Amino acid sequence: MNTRSLPLIALAGLATSGLLCGVTAAQAAPSIQLSDRNASFFWNLEAEAFEDDWIVDGLDSLFSQKVFFGISSQSALATPSDFDLLSVEQVSDRQAKVSLLGFDNQLQVDILAELTGFASGSGKSYLSESYTLTNRSDSRQTFSFFYYQDYDMGGPASFFDDFTMVKENRVAQFDLNSPAGIACVENLGANQPCDFPDADPGSAGSVMVTSEQTPDSFDVGPYPSLLAQLFSDPPQSLNRTASLFNGDGTVALQFDRTLEAAIGSTTFRFEKTLHIPAQEPSQEVPEPSLGLALLGLGGYLWKRWRR
């Protein structure tokens, strides 16, 4: 059994600052559940939840996906848990909509997610997500949107063997033993840069994300330090210090937009392609969790279980 743990110092800071600050939510954030043929997607929008899944042909490759929102008048970032829930609509088994309102009714966020599955055994799935931010205040406002992801492309026992890359508006996470991973290892061994994989490589052990808008900043780094940066108050800047990481990698994208009063809006769209490793899934992946003790006294471990 493999375990991923958050260092106690980082966890204590996260618990006493990021998770306890921000706007108090009147209603709990919902979850999004989608299914289509060989694929299913589950995303819990609660800040404290670490139980996300993107399962293709029985194999779960997603550990965590999170979004954060910022406003120039507030130091800490907010999560969907800090927003009021306006509506949830299950359009179909494969499509859902969520509307949220936060920052004292100044920012409305509309989320649309759509899953595409394929024939059983194909080993692939597509996921489309859009986030529309609308300024509901009576003045011009600058908002920030942060998108964070953590995939385990090597299968449940190999989350420490991934490559994570960012290039302009594209993100790739792929297994060390995938075709893209093998090529990257060879290039690094020859003191050459890794080539960014094709947008849809059609090869096992990779997830590709294309953002319609190019991020203003980004960062890649190990779990859990990058996530702790976003939860801190004030959040540490994403500074483009690295575009390639090998190990238990995560990535965060930052978008800053100034929106006009009352009607100003912008939409961030992400198209994702997931190819699972070319192997039979060994067994069901247990849902990871973050203990509720995170909000109590110190001495906690933040664990990631894989077997």
PDB file of N, CA and C in Angstrom, residues 190-238:
ATOM      1  N   ALA A 190      19.999  12.544 -23.078  1.00  0.00           N
ATOM      2  CA  ALA A 190      20.893  13.117 -24.084  1.00  0.00           C
ATOM      3  C   ALA A 190      21.019  14.630 -23.933  1.00  0.00           C
ATOM      4  N   ASN A 191      20.601  15.146 -22.765  1.00  0.00           N
ATOM      5  CA  ASN A 191      20.648  16.585 -22.483  1.00  0.00           C
ATOM      6  C   ASN A 191      19.845  17.394 -23.488  1.00  0.00           C
ATOM      7  N   GLN A 192      18.726  16.824 -23.906  1.00  0.00           N
ATOM      8  CA  GLN A 192      17.815  17.494 -24.818  1.00  0.00           C
ATOM      9  C   GLN A 192      16.494  17.752 -24.098  1.00  0.00           C
ATOM     10  N   PRO A 193      15.758  18.796 -24.495  1.00  0.00           N
ATOM     11  CA  PRO A 193      14.467  19.059 -23.848  1.00  0.00           C
ATOM     12  C   PRO A 193      13.419  18.027 -24.249  1.00  0.00           C
ATOM     13  N   CYS A 194      12.458  17.831 -23.387  1.00  0.00           N
ATOM     14  CA  CYS A 194      11.341  16.938 -23.714  1.00  0.00           C
ATOM     15  C   CYS A 194      10.426  17.622 -24.723  1.00  0.00           C
ATOM     16  N   ASP A 195       9.964  16.865 -25.696  1.00  0.00           N
ATOM     17  CA  ASP A 195       8.999  17.387 -26.649  1.00  0.00           C
ATOM     18  C   ASP A 195       7.601  17.294 -26.054  1.00  0.00           C
ATOM     19  N   PHE A 196       6.825  18.355 -26.229  1.00  0.00           N
ATOM     20  CA  PHE A 196       5.451  18.314 -25.738  1.00  0.00           C
ATOM     21  C   PHE A 196       4.654  17.324 -26.579  1.00  0.00           C
ATOM     22  N   PRO A 197       3.895  16.405 -25.950  1.00  0.00           N
ATOM     23  CA  PRO A 197       3.160  15.394 -26.720  1.00  0.00           C
ATOM     24  C   PRO A 197       2.112  16.022 -27.622  1.00  0.00           C
ATOM     25  N   ASP A 198       1.687  15.275 -28.618  1.00  0.00           N
ATOM     26  CA  ASP A 198       0.608  15.723 -29.481  1.00  0.00           C
ATOM     27  C   ASP A 198      -0.647  15.939 -28.660  1.00  0.00           C
ATOM     28  N   ALA A 199      -1.549  16.788 -29.175  1.00  0.00           N
ATOM     29  CA  ALA A 199      -2.770  17.116 -28.440  1.00  0.00           C
ATOM     30  C   ALA A 199      -3.610  15.884 -28.157  1.00  0.00           C
ATOM     31  N   ASP A 200      -3.651  14.939 -29.075  1.00  0.00           N
ATOM     32  CA  ASP A 200      -4.382  13.684 -28.864  1.00  0.00           C
ATOM     33  C   ASP A 200      -3.464  12.557 -29.316  1.00  0.00           C
ATOM     34  N   PRO A 201      -2.553  12.133 -28.447  1.00  0.00           N
ATOM     35  CA  PRO A 201      -1.511  11.203 -28.875  1.00  0.00           C
ATOM     36  C   PRO A 201      -2.013   9.821 -29.214  1.00  0.00           C
ATOM     37  N   GLY A 202      -3.219   9.483 -28.742  1.00  0.00           N
ATOM     38  CA  GLY A 202      -3.730   8.145 -29.013  1.00  0.00           C
ATOM     39  C   GLY A 202      -2.904   7.066 -28.356  1.00  0.00           C
ATOM     40  N   SER A 203      -2.116   7.448 -27.352  1.00  0.00           N
ATOM     41  CA  SER A 203      -1.257   6.476 -26.689  1.00  0.00           C
ATOM     42  C   SER A 203      -1.625   6.379 -25.221  1.00  0.00           C
ATOM     43  N   ALA A 204      -1.250   5.277 -24.624  1.00  0.00           N
ATOM     44  CA  ALA A 204      -1.675   4.975 -23.263  1.00  0.00           C
ATOM     45  C   ALA A 204      -0.965   5.845 -22.238  1.00  0.00           C
ATOM     46  N   GLY A 205      -1.651   6.034 -21.102  1.00  0.00           N
ATOM     47  CA  GLY A 205      -1.036   6.672 -19.950  1.00  0.00           C
ATOM     48  C   GLY A 205      -0.818   8.158 -20.075  1.00  0.00           C
ATOM     49  N   SER A 206      -1.820   8.904 -20.579  1.00  0.00           N
ATOM     50  CA  SER A 206      -1.645  10.345 -20.717  1.00  0.00           C
ATOM     51  C   SER A 206      -2.975  11.067 -20.572  1.00  0.00           C
ATOM     52  N   VAL A 207      -2.918  12.282 -20.041  1.00  0.00           N
ATOM     53  CA  VAL A 207      -4.058  13.186 -20.061  1.00  0.00           C
ATOM     54  C   VAL A 207      -3.570  14.500 -20.654  1.00  0.00           C
ATOM     55  N   MET A 208      -4.326  15.014 -21.626  1.00  0.00           N
ATOM     56  CA  MET A 208      -3.982  16.254 -22.306  1.00  0.00           C
ATOM     57  C   MET A 208      -5.084  17.265 -22.040  1.00  0.00           C
ATOM     58  N   VAL A 209      -4.708  18.484 -21.667  1.00  0.00           N
ATOM     59  CA  VAL A 209      -5.661  19.546 -21.379  1.00  0.00           C
ATOM     60  C   VAL A 209      -5.310  20.747 -22.244  1.00  0.00           C
ATOM     61  N   THR A 210      -6.296  21.239 -22.992  1.00  0.00           N
ATOM     62  CA  THR A 210      -6.111  22.439 -23.798  1.00  0.00           C
ATOM     63  C   THR A 210      -7.057  23.515 -23.294  1.00  0.00           C
ATOM     64  N   SER A 211      -6.504  24.664 -22.934  1.00  0.00           N
ATOM     65  CA  SER A 211      -7.294  25.796 -22.471  1.00  0.00           C
ATOM     66  C   SER A 211      -7.528  26.746 -23.633  1.00  0.00           C
ATOM     67  N   GLU A 212      -8.775  27.196 -23.795  1.00  0.00           N
ATOM     68  CA  GLU A 212      -9.080  28.127 -24.879  1.00  0.00           C
ATOM     69  C   GLU A 212      -8.340  29.449 -24.682  1.00  0.00           C
ATOM     70  N   GLN A 213      -8.178  29.865 -23.432  1.00  0.00           N
ATOM     71  CA  GLN A 213      -7.425  31.073 -23.123  1.00  0.00           C
ATOM     72  C   GLN A 213      -6.046  30.686 -22.579  1.00  0.00           C
ATOM     73  N   THR A 214      -5.058  31.468 -22.936  1.00  0.00           N
ATOM     74  CA  THR A 214      -3.705  31.220 -22.432  1.00  0.00           C
ATOM     75  C   THR A 214      -3.577  31.787 -21.023  1.00  0.00           C
ATOM     76  N   PRO A 215      -3.085  31.004 -20.070  1.00  0.00           N
ATOM     77  CA  PRO A 215      -2.983  31.507 -18.696  1.00  0.00           C
ATOM     78  C   PRO A 215      -1.984  32.649 -18.579  1.00  0.00           C
ATOM     79  N   ASP A 216      -2.255  33.542 -17.635  1.00  0.00           N
ATOM     80  CA  ASP A 216      -1.321  34.626 -17.347  1.00  0.00           C
ATOM     81  C   ASP A 216      -0.093  34.105 -16.622  1.00  0.00           C
ATOM     82  N   SER A 217      -0.278  33.042 -15.872  1.00  0.00           N
ATOM     83  CA  SER A 217       0.841  32.413 -15.190  1.00  0.00           C
ATOM     84  C   SER A 217       0.488  30.959 -14.905  1.00  0.00           C
ATOM     85  N   PHE A 218       1.495  30.182 -14.542  1.00  0.00           N
ATOM     86  CA  PHE A 218       1.273  28.771 -14.234  1.00  0.00           C
ATOM     87  C   PHE A 218       2.423  28.292 -13.364  1.00  0.00           C
ATOM     88  N   ASP A 219       2.269  27.104 -12.846  1.00  0.00           N
ATOM     89  CA  ASP A 219       3.370  26.471 -12.127  1.00  0.00           C
ATOM     90  C   ASP A 219       3.139  24.974 -12.122  1.00  0.00           C
ATOM     91  N   VAL A 220       4.200  24.214 -12.127  1.00  0.00           N
ATOM     92  CA  VAL A 220       4.139  22.767 -11.946  1.00  0.00           C
ATOM     93  C   VAL A 220       5.040  22.422 -10.771  1.00  0.00           C
ATOM     94  N   GLY A 221       4.660  21.403 -10.030  1.00  0.00           N
ATOM     95  CA  GLY A 221       5.453  21.036  -8.871  1.00  0.00           C
ATOM     96  C   GLY A 221       4.883  19.827  -8.174  1.00  0.00           C
ATOM     97  N   PRO A 222       5.533  19.404  -7.109  1.00  0.00           N
ATOM     98  CA  PRO A 222       5.132  18.170  -6.436  1.00  0.00           C
ATOM     99  C   PRO A 222       3.895  18.357  -5.574  1.00  0.00           C
ATOM    100  N   TYR A 223       3.148  17.280  -5.420  1.00  0.00           N
ATOM    101  CA  TYR A 223       2.103  17.223  -4.405  1.00  0.00           C
ATOM    102  C   TYR A 223       2.786  17.102  -3.053  1.00  0.00           C
ATOM    103  N   PRO A 224       2.394  17.871  -2.014  1.00  0.00           N
ATOM    104  CA  PRO A 224       1.259  18.779  -1.969  1.00  0.00           C
ATOM    105  C   PRO A 224       1.652  20.247  -1.959  1.00  0.00           C
ATOM    106  N   SER A 225       2.915  20.580  -2.248  1.00  0.00           N
ATOM    107  CA  SER A 225       3.396  21.944  -2.025  1.00  0.00           C
ATOM    108  C   SER A 225       2.680  22.963  -2.901  1.00  0.00           C
ATOM    109  N   LEU A 226       2.394  22.620  -4.155  1.00  0.00           N
ATOM    110  CA  LEU A 226       1.726  23.571  -5.035  1.00  0.00           C
ATOM    111  C   LEU A 226       0.309  23.863  -4.545  1.00  0.00           C
ATOM    112  N   LEU A 227      -0.383  22.842  -4.080  1.00  0.00           N
ATOM    113  CA  LEU A 227      -1.735  23.038  -3.554  1.00  0.00           C
ATOM    114  C   LEU A 227      -1.706  23.906  -2.301  1.00  0.00           C
ATOM    115  N   ALA A 228      -0.714  23.701  -1.445  1.00  0.00           N
ATOM    116  CA  ALA A 228      -0.592  24.511  -0.231  1.00  0.00           C
ATOM    117  C   ALA A 228      -0.377  25.984  -0.573  1.00  0.00           C
ATOM    118  N   GLN A 229       0.314  26.266  -1.689  1.00  0.00           N
ATOM    119  CA  GLN A 229       0.494  27.646  -2.126  1.00  0.00           C
ATOM    120  C   GLN A 229      -0.843  28.323  -2.382  1.00  0.00           C
ATOM    121  N   LEU A 230      -1.775  27.601  -2.983  1.00  0.00           N
ATOM    122  CA  LEU A 230      -3.065  28.183  -3.329  1.00  0.00           C
ATOM    123  C   LEU A 230      -3.948  28.366  -2.103  1.00  0.00           C
ATOM    124  N   PHE A 231      -3.812  27.476  -1.128  1.00  0.00           N
ATOM    125  CA  PHE A 231      -4.625  27.578   0.080  1.00  0.00           C
ATOM    126  C   PHE A 231      -4.088  28.620   1.064  1.00  0.00           C
ATOM    127  N   SER A 232      -2.849  29.066   0.898  1.00  0.00           N
ATOM    128  CA  SER A 232      -2.263  29.997   1.855  1.00  0.00           C
ATOM    129  C   SER A 232      -2.893  31.383   1.717  1.00  0.00           C
ATOM    130  N   ASP A 233      -2.760  32.199   2.745  1.00  0.00           N
ATOM    131  CA  ASP A 233      -3.314  33.556   2.749  1.00  0.00           C
ATOM    132  C   ASP A 233      -2.211  34.536   3.147  1.00  0.00           C
ATOM    133  N   PRO A 234      -1.758  35.394   2.224  1.00  0.00           N
ATOM    134  CA  PRO A 234      -2.184  35.435   0.825  1.00  0.00           C
ATOM    135  C   PRO A 234      -1.576  34.286   0.029  1.00  0.00           C
ATOM    136  N   PRO A 235      -2.201  33.913  -1.085  1.00  0.00           N
ATOM    137  CA  PRO A 235      -1.653  32.811  -1.881  1.00  0.00           C
ATOM    138  C   PRO A 235      -0.312  33.192  -2.484  1.00  0.00           C
ATOM    139  N   GLN A 236       0.565  32.211  -2.581  1.00  0.00           N
ATOM    140  CA  GLN A 236       1.855  32.455  -3.211  1.00  0.00           C
ATOM    141  C   GLN A 236       1.676  32.484  -4.725  1.00  0.00           C
ATOM    142  N   SER A 237       2.385  33.383  -5.366  1.00  0.00           N
ATOM    143  CA  SER A 237       2.211  33.585  -6.798  1.00  0.00           C
ATOM    144  C   SER A 237       2.673  32.377  -7.597  1.00  0.00           C
ATOM    145  N   LEU A 238       1.985  32.132  -8.694  1.00  0.00           N
ATOM    146  CA  LEU A 238       2.453  31.170  -9.685  1.00  0.00           C
ATOM    147  C   LEU A 238       3.424  31.921 -10.577  1.00  0.00           C
TER     148      LEU A 238
END
